[in-house]
DNA sequence: GTGGTCTAGACCACG
DNA sequence: GTGGTCTAGACCACC
């Protein structure tokens, strides 16, 4: 029934609503969720995950504001057609930020540049092949 | 006097005390700070960075708890002798986890594998040359 | 004390938190609020406006996600340095949407194209002169 | 049979019934629909647009309340004879208000006055030539 | 049934 | 003191 299974970890440092946001975002980015697909309703998802509906609503609201999903009054929340919302600079800024985190962690863990490069390459080989625009 | 310059960035999601912790950890990992080196005192650092002394104290406390530094009563805080706390498996696990975060973000931002690889390479070229370990 | 006066209308079709968001956005766009300026704290603004702190928090949160403001842990919320977050296409999309609303309204009110053009021109003459980038 | 094509756009913030109301109003304002013209029946329109008949009924009801259309029992819904309800001042007030919304949005999106003017002009060139009134 | 908004009140992390 | 998250429960608009 549910389009895909969300898994949330309570007691994590990342808040519940963020976990939902990220999992949905990834699902749309990888194609597990496609434009037009409906998300589990706020109330149902709240029941399934044993959390408050407001928390789900907050997550869905954020996804809607980002343009990842769109809510249709009285019908539910659906995956929006893909579009580029962020500017080139903003996307770059966020990528660099993510790189900060990675390189810092790798450095503290005493990995060499070569090791990090290889580990990343391995990941990127599994990268979902872009099928569309 | 100050062994190296700490830089805190305002408006980041990472709290100030964490920024301090991480920069010190990176400095010890890269060899900018070596075992026995003294850290700037809590008060002075607070003045320099224009932040609350409590914040600095909290950061130093965390570093001490992690075993990165040790405070000698009345003398100050010093970099502890390096010791590898983590197992090979644990280090690997953490690296992979950090890669998860990066690749996920990059995917959602619609970057290509090639772009991510290049951006990382650029970072790694600036990678501080390990001096010891 | 407060950097500028917010005015909210209860019972409007536009929700309270949106009114806050828009007024702050406009204030930053017109220069009434400049980068680094602090906003009234969540609790204080809630008191002033006689609304629930959560409502203010929601508004501030949205502004933060948009990059208009940034919150500094334990200090408050501040106007962020200006940056272009949205892509060219997204900005265009939103402008066209706003034009939809205007032209439709003008049409139903039986104004001629010429009248609408003149009315807009009058507004644009008061447009704040861009001072920076 | 259908006097003109209605188009509802999904994922808009404006609810479906409002979209119908507004498109009919625009059609009467531009002369595409003239006094006495019949509207597509509730059922048929609901089928055509793949929406709930209640939604269509609600839209027609609102239009009737506004005096734009009138329903003749058993015959259907027809465009009412045109009458100017609003005073000159009221019309002006509403236009200015609509301009507020547009200019505010454009300002926040960082468009220049020139860009806004051009975008509007492009719209107005497509403006339907008034036939009567 | 659906999502959206608001209130009330709690608890936590940060400075 | 600051903001951030979560819960509980209410009311509304839309379909």
Coordinates of C-alpha atoms (C1' of nucleotides) in Angstrom, one line a residue:
Chain A
X1 CA 0.0 0.0 0.0
X2 CA 2.6 2.5 1.1
X3 CA 4.8 3.4 -1.9
X4 CA 7.9 2.4 -0.1
X5 CA 9.0 1.9 3.4
X6 CA 10.2 4.7 5.5
X7 CA 12.4 3.9 8.4
X8 CA 12.9 6.3 11.2
X9 CA 15.2 6.0 14.2
X10 CA 14.0 7.6 17.3
X11 CA 16.6 9.0 19.7
X12 CA 18.9 9.9 16.8
X13 CA 20.5 13.3 16.6
X14 CA 18.8 13.9 13.3
X15 CA 15.2 14.8 14.1
X16 CA 12.4 12.6 12.9
X17 CA 11.0 15.1 10.4
X18 CA 14.4 15.4 8.8
X19 CA 14.7 11.7 8.4
X20 CA 11.4 11.7 6.6
X21 CA 12.4 14.6 4.4
X22 CA 15.7 13.0 3.4
X23 CA 14.4 9.6 2.8
X24 CA 11.7 10.9 0.5
X25 CA 14.2 13.2 -1.3
X26 CA 16.5 10.3 -1.9
X27 CA 13.7 8.1 -3.1
X28 CA 12.7 10.7 -5.7
X29 CA 16.3 11.3 -6.7
X30 CA 16.9 7.6 -7.2
X31 CA 13.7 7.0 -9.0
X32 CA 12.1 4.8 -6.3
X33 CA 9.4 7.5 -6.2
X34 CA 8.4 9.0 -9.6
X35 CA 6.5 12.1 -10.5
X36 CA 2.8 11.6 -9.7
X37 CA 3.3 8.9 -7.1
X38 CA 1.3 9.5 -4.0
X39 CA 2.9 9.5 -0.6
X40 CA 1.4 7.8 2.4
X41 CA -1.1 10.2 3.9
X42 CA -0.1 12.3 6.9
X43 CA -2.3 10.5 9.4
X44 CA -1.5 7.0 8.1
X45 CA 2.2 7.6 8.1
X46 CA 2.0 9.0 11.6
X47 CA 0.2 5.8 12.7
X48 CA 2.6 3.5 11.0
X49 CA 5.7 5.3 12.4
X50 CA 4.0 5.8 15.8
X51 CA 4.7 9.5 15.7
X52 CA 2.6 12.6 15.8
X53 CA 0.8 13.7 12.6
X54 CA 2.3 17.2 13.0
X55 CA 5.7 15.8 12.6
X56 CA 4.8 14.1 9.3
X57 CA 3.0 17.3 8.2
X58 CA 6.1 19.3 9.0
X59 CA 8.2 17.0 6.8
X60 CA 5.8 17.0 3.9
X61 CA 5.4 20.7 4.2
X62 CA 9.2 21.2 3.9
X63 CA 9.3 18.8 0.9
X64 CA 6.5 20.8 -0.7
X65 CA 8.3 24.1 -0.2
X66 CA 11.4 22.6 -1.8
X67 CA 9.3 21.6 -4.8
X68 CA 9.9 17.9 -4.3
X69 CA 6.3 17.1 -3.7
X70 CA 3.1 18.9 -4.2
X71 CA 0.0 18.6 -2.1
X72 CA -3.4 18.5 -3.7
X73 CA -6.2 19.8 -1.4
X74 CA -8.2 16.9 -0.1
X75 CA -6.4 14.3 -2.1
X76 CA -3.0 13.9 -0.6
X77 CA 0.6 14.6 -1.3
X78 CA 2.2 13.6 -4.6
X79 CA 5.7 13.6 -6.0
X80 CA 6.1 16.7 -8.2
X81 CA 7.6 16.7 -11.6
X82 CA 11.3 17.2 -11.3
X83 CA 12.6 20.7 -11.7
X84 CA 15.7 22.6 -10.8
X85 CA 14.9 24.9 -8.0
X86 CA 18.3 25.9 -6.7
X87 CA 20.8 28.2 -8.4
X88 CA 24.1 26.9 -9.6
X89 CA 25.9 28.7 -6.8
X90 CA 23.5 27.4 -4.1
X91 CA 23.9 23.8 -5.3
X92 CA 27.7 24.3 -5.3
X93 CA 27.6 25.8 -1.9
X94 CA 25.8 22.8 -0.5
X95 CA 28.1 20.3 -2.2
X96 CA 31.1 22.0 -0.8
X97 CA 29.6 21.9 2.6
X98 CA 29.0 18.2 2.3
X99 CA 32.6 17.8 1.2
X100 CA 33.7 19.6 4.3
X101 CA 32.1 17.1 6.5
X102 CA 33.5 14.1 4.6
X103 CA 37.0 15.3 4.3
X104 CA 37.1 16.4 7.9
X105 CA 35.9 13.1 9.1
X106 CA 38.3 11.2 6.8
X107 CA 41.1 13.3 8.1
X108 CA 40.4 12.6 11.7
X109 CA 40.0 8.9 10.9
X110 CA 43.6 9.0 9.5
X111 CA 42.7 8.0 6.0
X112 CA 44.9 9.0 3.1
X113 CA 43.7 11.0 0.2
X114 CA 44.1 8.0 -2.0
X115 CA 41.9 5.8 0.3
X116 CA 39.2 8.4 0.3
X117 CA 39.3 8.8 -3.4
X118 CA 39.0 5.0 -3.9
X119 CA 36.2 4.6 -1.4
X120 CA 34.2 7.4 -3.2
X121 CA 34.9 5.9 -6.6
X122 CA 33.5 2.6 -5.5
X123 CA 30.3 4.4 -4.5
X124 CA 30.0 6.3 -7.6
X125 CA 30.2 3.2 -9.7
X126 CA 26.9 2.2 -8.2
X127 CA 25.5 5.6 -9.0
X128 CA 22.1 5.4 -10.6
X129 CA 22.5 6.1 -14.2
X130 CA 20.8 9.3 -15.2
X131 CA 17.9 8.3 -17.4
X132 CA 16.2 11.5 -18.1
X133 CA 17.0 15.2 -18.0
Chain B
X1 CA 51.3 32.0 21.5
X2 CA 48.2 30.5 19.9
X3 CA 49.4 27.3 18.2
X4 CA 47.1 27.9 15.2
X5 CA 44.1 30.0 14.3
X6 CA 40.7 28.7 15.0
X7 CA 38.0 30.0 12.8
X8 CA 34.4 29.9 13.8
X9 CA 31.7 30.5 11.2
X10 CA 28.5 32.1 12.3
X11 CA 25.2 31.0 10.9
X12 CA 26.3 27.4 10.6
X13 CA 24.1 24.6 11.8
X14 CA 27.0 23.2 13.7
X15 CA 27.2 24.8 17.1
X16 CA 30.3 26.8 18.0
X17 CA 31.6 24.3 20.6
X18 CA 31.5 21.6 17.9
X19 CA 33.4 23.7 15.5
X20 CA 36.1 24.1 18.0
X21 CA 36.2 20.4 18.8
X22 CA 36.4 19.5 15.2
X23 CA 39.1 22.0 14.3
X24 CA 41.3 20.8 17.1
X25 CA 40.8 17.2 16.2
X26 CA 41.7 18.0 12.6
X27 CA 44.7 19.9 13.7
X28 CA 46.0 17.0 15.7
X29 CA 45.2 14.6 12.9
X30 CA 47.2 16.7 10.4
X31 CA 50.1 17.3 12.7
X32 CA 49.6 21.0 13.1
X33 CA 49.2 20.2 16.7
X34 CA 51.5 17.6 18.2
X35 CA 51.4 15.7 21.4
X36 CA 52.5 18.0 24.3
X37 CA 51.5 21.2 22.5
X38 CA 49.5 23.6 24.7
X39 CA 46.1 24.9 23.6
X40 CA 45.2 28.5 24.0
X41 CA 43.6 29.0 27.4
X42 CA 39.9 29.0 27.8
X43 CA 39.7 32.7 28.6
X44 CA 42.0 33.9 25.9
X45 CA 40.4 31.8 23.2
X46 CA 37.0 33.1 24.3
X47 CA 38.3 36.7 24.0
X48 CA 39.9 36.1 20.6
X49 CA 36.8 34.4 19.1
X50 CA 34.4 36.8 20.8
X51 CA 32.4 34.0 22.3
X52 CA 31.3 32.8 25.7
X53 CA 34.1 31.2 27.8
X54 CA 31.6 28.5 28.7
X55 CA 31.5 27.5 25.1
X56 CA 35.2 27.1 24.9
X57 CA 35.3 25.2 28.2
X58 CA 32.6 22.8 26.9
X59 CA 34.6 22.2 23.7
X60 CA 37.8 21.5 25.7
X61 CA 35.9 19.3 28.0
X62 CA 34.6 17.2 25.2
X63 CA 38.1 16.9 23.7
X64 CA 39.4 15.8 27.1
X65 CA 36.7 13.2 27.4
X66 CA 37.6 11.9 23.9
X67 CA 41.3 11.7 25.0
X68 CA 42.5 14.1 22.4
X69 CA 43.7 16.6 25.0
X70 CA 44.4 16.4 28.7
X71 CA 44.2 19.2 31.1
X72 CA 47.0 19.6 33.7
X73 CA 45.7 21.4 36.7
X74 CA 47.0 25.0 36.8
X75 CA 49.1 24.6 33.7
X76 CA 46.5 24.5 30.9
X77 CA 45.3 22.1 28.3
X78 CA 47.7 20.0 26.2
X79 CA 47.5 17.7 23.3
X80 CA 47.6 14.1 24.5
X81 CA 49.9 11.5 23.0
X82 CA 48.3 10.1 20.0
X83 CA 46.6 6.8 20.3
X84 CA 44.5 4.9 17.8
X85 CA 41.3 4.2 19.7
X86 CA 39.2 2.9 16.8
X87 CA 39.5 -0.5 15.2
X88 CA 40.1 -0.9 11.5
X89 CA 36.5 -2.0 11.0
X90 CA 35.1 0.9 13.0
X91 CA 37.1 3.4 11.1
X92 CA 35.9 1.9 7.8
X93 CA 32.3 2.0 9.0
X94 CA 32.6 5.7 9.8
X95 CA 34.1 6.5 6.5
X96 CA 31.4 4.7 4.6
X97 CA 28.8 6.5 6.7
X98 CA 30.4 9.8 5.8
X99 CA 30.3 8.8 2.2
X100 CA 26.6 8.0 2.5
X101 CA 25.9 11.5 3.5
X102 CA 28.0 13.1 0.8
X103 CA 26.7 10.9 -2.1
X104 CA 23.1 11.3 -0.9
X105 CA 23.4 15.0 -0.8
X106 CA 25.1 15.1 -4.2
X107 CA 22.5 12.9 -5.7
X108 CA 19.7 15.1 -4.5
X109 CA 21.5 18.2 -5.8
X110 CA 21.6 16.5 -9.2
X111 CA 25.3 16.4 -9.6
X112 CA 26.9 13.8 -11.8
X113 CA 29.4 11.3 -10.5
X114 CA 32.0 13.1 -12.5
X115 CA 31.3 16.4 -10.9
X116 CA 31.5 14.9 -7.4
X117 CA 34.7 13.2 -8.2
X118 CA 36.3 16.4 -9.4
X119 CA 35.1 18.4 -6.5
X120 CA 36.6 15.9 -4.1
X121 CA 39.8 15.7 -6.0
X122 CA 40.1 19.5 -5.7
X123 CA 39.8 19.2 -2.0
X124 CA 42.2 16.3 -1.7
X125 CA 44.9 18.2 -3.5
X126 CA 44.9 20.7 -0.7
X127 CA 45.1 17.8 1.7
X128 CA 47.8 18.4 4.3
X129 CA 50.7 16.1 3.8
X130 CA 50.8 13.6 6.7
X131 CA 54.0 14.1 8.6
X132 CA 53.9 11.2 11.0
X133 CA 51.6 8.4 12.2
Chain C
X1 CA 14.1 47.6 20.5
X2 CA 12.4 45.6 17.7
X3 CA 14.2 46.2 14.4
X4 CA 10.9 47.1 12.7
X5 CA 7.3 46.7 13.4
X6 CA 5.5 43.7 12.1
X7 CA 1.8 43.9 11.6
X8 CA -0.3 40.9 11.4
X9 CA -4.0 40.6 10.7
X10 CA -5.8 37.8 12.3
X11 CA -8.7 36.3 10.5
X12 CA -7.1 36.9 7.2
X13 CA -7.0 34.2 4.5
X14 CA -3.2 34.4 4.6
X15 CA -2.0 32.5 7.6
X16 CA -0.2 34.4 10.3
X17 CA 3.1 32.7 9.8
X18 CA 3.0 33.6 6.1
X19 CA 2.4 37.2 7.0
X20 CA 5.5 37.2 9.1
X21 CA 7.6 35.5 6.4
X22 CA 6.5 37.9 3.8
X23 CA 7.0 41.0 5.8
X24 CA 10.5 39.9 6.8
X25 CA 11.3 39.0 3.3
X26 CA 10.2 42.4 2.0
X27 CA 12.0 44.2 4.8
X28 CA 15.3 42.4 3.7
X29 CA 14.6 43.0 0.1
X30 CA 14.0 46.8 0.6
X31 CA 16.9 47.2 2.9
X32 CA 14.9 48.0 6.0
X33 CA 16.6 44.9 7.4
X34 CA 20.3 44.5 6.6
X35 CA 22.6 41.5 6.8
X36 CA 23.5 40.9 10.4
X37 CA 20.5 42.6 11.9
X38 CA 18.8 40.6 14.6
X39 CA 15.2 39.7 14.5
X40 CA 12.9 40.0 17.5
X41 CA 13.2 36.8 19.5
X42 CA 10.6 34.1 19.0
X43 CA 9.2 34.4 22.4
X44 CA 9.1 38.2 22.4
X45 CA 7.5 38.5 19.1
X46 CA 4.9 35.9 20.1
X47 CA 4.1 38.1 23.1
X48 CA 4.0 41.3 21.1
X49 CA 1.7 39.8 18.4
X50 CA -0.3 37.9 20.9
X51 CA 0.2 34.6 19.1
X52 CA 1.8 31.3 19.9
X53 CA 5.6 31.0 19.9
X54 CA 5.3 28.0 17.6
X55 CA 3.8 30.2 14.9
X56 CA 6.7 32.6 15.0
X57 CA 9.1 29.7 15.1
X58 CA 7.5 28.3 12.0
X59 CA 7.9 31.5 10.2
X60 CA 11.5 32.0 11.2
X61 CA 12.2 28.4 10.3
X62 CA 10.9 28.9 6.8
X63 CA 12.9 32.0 6.4
X64 CA 16.0 30.2 7.6
X65 CA 15.4 27.4 5.1
X66 CA 15.1 29.9 2.3
X67 CA 18.4 31.4 3.3
X68 CA 16.9 34.8 4.2
X69 CA 17.9 34.6 7.8
X70 CA 20.2 32.3 9.9
X71 CA 19.7 31.3 13.4
X72 CA 22.6 31.2 15.8
X73 CA 22.3 28.7 18.5
X74 CA 21.4 30.4 21.8
X75 CA 21.8 33.9 20.3
X76 CA 18.8 34.5 18.1
X77 CA 17.9 34.9 14.5
X78 CA 19.8 37.2 12.2
X79 CA 19.4 38.5 8.7
X80 CA 21.7 36.4 6.4
X81 CA 24.1 37.9 3.9
X82 CA 22.2 38.1 0.6
X83 CA 22.6 35.3 -1.8
X84 CA 20.8 33.9 -4.8
X85 CA 19.3 30.7 -3.8
X86 CA 16.8 30.0 -6.6
X87 CA 17.6 29.1 -10.1
X88 CA 16.8 31.3 -13.0
X89 CA 14.0 29.1 -14.1
X90 CA 12.5 28.9 -10.7
X91 CA 12.6 32.7 -10.3
X92 CA 11.0 33.1 -13.7
X93 CA 8.3 30.5 -12.8
X94 CA 7.4 32.4 -9.7
X95 CA 7.3 35.8 -11.5
X96 CA 5.0 34.4 -14.2
X97 CA 2.8 33.0 -11.5
X98 CA 2.5 36.4 -9.8
X99 CA 1.7 37.9 -13.2
X100 CA -1.1 35.3 -13.7
X101 CA -2.7 36.6 -10.5
X102 CA -2.4 40.2 -11.5
X103 CA -3.6 40.0 -15.1
X104 CA -6.5 37.8 -14.2
X105 CA -7.6 40.2 -11.5
X106 CA -7.2 43.2 -13.8
X107 CA -9.1 41.5 -16.5
X108 CA -12.0 40.7 -14.3
X109 CA -12.0 44.2 -13.0
X110 CA -12.4 45.4 -16.6
X111 CA -9.2 47.4 -16.8
X112 CA -7.5 47.9 -20.2
X113 CA -4.0 46.7 -20.9
X114 CA -2.9 50.4 -21.0
X115 CA -4.3 51.1 -17.6
X116 CA -2.6 48.1 -16.1
X117 CA 0.7 49.1 -17.7
X118 CA 0.4 52.7 -16.4
X119 CA -0.5 51.6 -12.9
X120 CA 2.5 49.3 -12.8
X121 CA 4.9 51.9 -14.2
X122 CA 3.8 54.2 -11.4
X123 CA 4.8 51.6 -8.9
X124 CA 8.1 50.8 -10.5
X125 CA 9.1 54.4 -10.4
X126 CA 9.1 54.1 -6.6
X127 CA 11.1 51.0 -6.8
X128 CA 14.0 51.0 -4.4
X129 CA 17.2 51.7 -6.4
X130 CA 19.4 48.7 -6.3
X131 CA 22.5 49.7 -4.4
X132 CA 24.6 46.6 -4.4
X133 CA 24.9 43.5 -6.5
Chain D
X1 CA -21.1 21.8 -26.6
X2 CA -18.7 23.1 -24.1
X3 CA -18.4 26.9 -24.6
X4 CA -14.7 26.9 -24.0
X5 CA -12.1 24.7 -22.5
X6 CA -11.4 24.9 -18.8
X7 CA -8.0 23.8 -17.6
X8 CA -7.3 22.9 -14.1
X9 CA -3.7 22.7 -13.0
X10 CA -2.9 20.1 -10.4
X11 CA -0.4 20.9 -7.6
X12 CA -1.4 24.5 -7.5
X13 CA -2.0 26.2 -4.2
X14 CA -5.3 27.5 -5.5
X15 CA -8.0 24.9 -5.0
X16 CA -9.7 23.4 -8.0
X17 CA -13.1 25.0 -7.4
X18 CA -11.4 28.4 -7.3
X19 CA -9.7 27.7 -10.6
X20 CA -13.0 27.0 -12.1
X21 CA -14.5 30.2 -10.7
X22 CA -11.8 32.3 -11.9
X23 CA -11.6 30.9 -15.3
X24 CA -15.3 31.4 -15.8
X25 CA -15.0 35.0 -14.5
X26 CA -12.2 35.7 -16.9
X27 CA -14.1 34.2 -19.8
X28 CA -17.1 36.4 -19.1
X29 CA -14.8 39.4 -18.7
X30 CA -13.1 38.8 -22.0
X31 CA -16.3 38.0 -23.9
X32 CA -15.5 34.4 -24.5
X33 CA -18.7 33.8 -22.6
X34 CA -21.5 36.2 -23.2
X35 CA -24.8 36.8 -21.3
X36 CA -27.1 33.9 -21.9
X37 CA -24.5 31.4 -22.8
X38 CA -24.9 28.1 -21.1
X39 CA -22.2 26.5 -19.0
X40 CA -21.3 22.8 -19.3
X41 CA -23.4 20.9 -16.8
X42 CA -22.0 20.0 -13.5
X43 CA -21.8 16.3 -14.2
X44 CA -20.3 16.6 -17.7
X45 CA -17.7 19.1 -16.5
X46 CA -16.8 16.8 -13.6
X47 CA -16.3 13.9 -16.0
X48 CA -14.3 16.0 -18.5
X49 CA -11.9 17.4 -15.8
X50 CA -11.8 14.1 -13.9
X51 CA -12.8 15.8 -10.7
X52 CA -15.5 15.5 -8.1
X53 CA -18.9 16.8 -9.1
X54 CA -19.2 18.4 -5.7
X55 CA -16.2 20.5 -6.6
X56 CA -17.9 21.8 -9.8
X57 CA -21.1 22.4 -8.0
X58 CA -19.3 24.4 -5.4
X59 CA -17.7 26.6 -8.1
X60 CA -21.0 27.1 -9.9
X61 CA -22.6 28.0 -6.6
X62 CA -20.0 30.6 -5.9
X63 CA -20.4 32.1 -9.3
X64 CA -24.1 32.3 -8.9
X65 CA -23.7 34.0 -5.5
X66 CA -21.5 36.5 -7.2
X67 CA -24.1 37.1 -9.8
X68 CA -21.8 36.0 -12.7
X69 CA -24.1 33.1 -13.6
X70 CA -27.7 32.2 -12.8
X71 CA -29.1 28.7 -12.7
X72 CA -32.4 28.0 -14.3
X73 CA -34.1 25.1 -12.7
X74 CA -33.9 22.0 -14.9
X75 CA -32.3 23.8 -17.8
X76 CA -28.8 24.4 -16.5
X77 CA -26.5 27.3 -15.6
X78 CA -26.3 30.4 -17.8
X79 CA -24.1 33.5 -17.9
X80 CA -26.0 36.3 -16.3
X81 CA -26.3 39.7 -18.0
X82 CA -23.3 41.8 -17.2
X83 CA -23.5 44.4 -14.5
X84 CA -20.9 46.5 -13.0
X85 CA -21.1 45.9 -9.3
X86 CA -18.0 47.6 -8.1
X87 CA -17.5 51.3 -7.7
X88 CA -14.6 53.0 -9.5
X89 CA -12.8 53.4 -6.2
X90 CA -13.3 49.8 -5.3
X91 CA -11.9 48.6 -8.6
X92 CA -8.9 50.9 -8.3
X93 CA -8.3 49.7 -4.8
X94 CA -8.3 46.1 -5.9
X95 CA -6.0 46.7 -8.8
X96 CA -3.5 48.5 -6.5
X97 CA -3.7 45.6 -4.1
X98 CA -3.0 43.1 -6.9
X99 CA 0.0 45.3 -7.9
X100 CA 1.2 45.2 -4.3
X101 CA 1.4 41.4 -4.5
X102 CA 3.2 41.4 -7.8
X103 CA 5.8 44.0 -7.0
X104 CA 6.5 42.6 -3.7
X105 CA 7.1 39.1 -5.1
X106 CA 9.2 40.5 -7.9
X107 CA 11.3 42.5 -5.5
X108 CA 12.0 39.5 -3.3
X109 CA 12.9 37.5 -6.4
X110 CA 15.4 40.2 -7.2
X111 CA 14.0 41.2 -10.5
X112 CA 14.7 44.7 -11.9
X113 CA 11.9 47.1 -12.7
X114 CA 12.8 46.7 -16.3
X115 CA 12.4 43.0 -16.2
X116 CA 9.0 43.2 -14.5
X117 CA 7.8 45.7 -17.0
X118 CA 8.9 43.6 -19.9
X119 CA 7.3 40.4 -18.5
X120 CA 4.0 42.2 -18.0
X121 CA 4.1 43.7 -21.5
X122 CA 4.5 40.3 -22.9
X123 CA 1.4 39.2 -21.1
X124 CA -0.5 42.2 -22.1
X125 CA 0.3 41.7 -25.8
X126 CA -1.7 38.4 -25.5
X127 CA -4.5 40.3 -23.8
X128 CA -7.8 39.5 -25.4
X129 CA -9.2 42.4 -27.3
X130 CA -12.2 43.7 -25.6
X131 CA -15.3 43.3 -27.7
X132 CA -17.9 45.1 -25.8
X133 CA -18.5 46.7 -22.4
Chain E
dG1 C1' -11.3 11.1 3.8
dT2 C1' -7.3 14.7 2.7
dG3 C1' -3.7 18.5 4.1
dG4 C1' -3.0 23.3 6.6
dT5 C1' -2.9 26.1 10.6
dC6 C1' -2.9 27.3 15.3
dT7 C1' -2.6 26.7 20.3
dA8 C1' -0.7 24.8 24.6
dG9 C1' 2.8 22.9 26.9
dA10 C1' 6.9 20.0 27.3
dC11 C1' 11.9 19.0 26.8
dC12 C1' 16.4 19.6 24.8
dA13 C1' 20.8 21.9 23.2
dC14 C1' 23.3 26.1 23.0
dG15 C1' 25.6 30.3 24.9
Chain F
dG1 C1' 18.2 33.8 27.8
dT2 C1' 18.1 31.8 22.8
dG3 C1' 16.0 28.5 18.9
dG4 C1' 14.5 23.4 17.7
dT5 C1' 11.7 19.5 18.1
dC6 C1' 7.9 16.9 19.5
dT7 C1' 3.3 15.8 21.3
dA8 C1' -1.7 16.5 21.9
dG9 C1' -5.7 18.2 20.4
dA10 C1' -8.5 21.5 18.0
dC11 C1' -10.6 23.7 13.8
dC12 C1' -10.8 24.8 9.0
dA13 C1' -10.9 24.1 3.8
dC14 C1' -11.1 21.0 0.2
dC15 C1' -12.6 16.8 -2.4

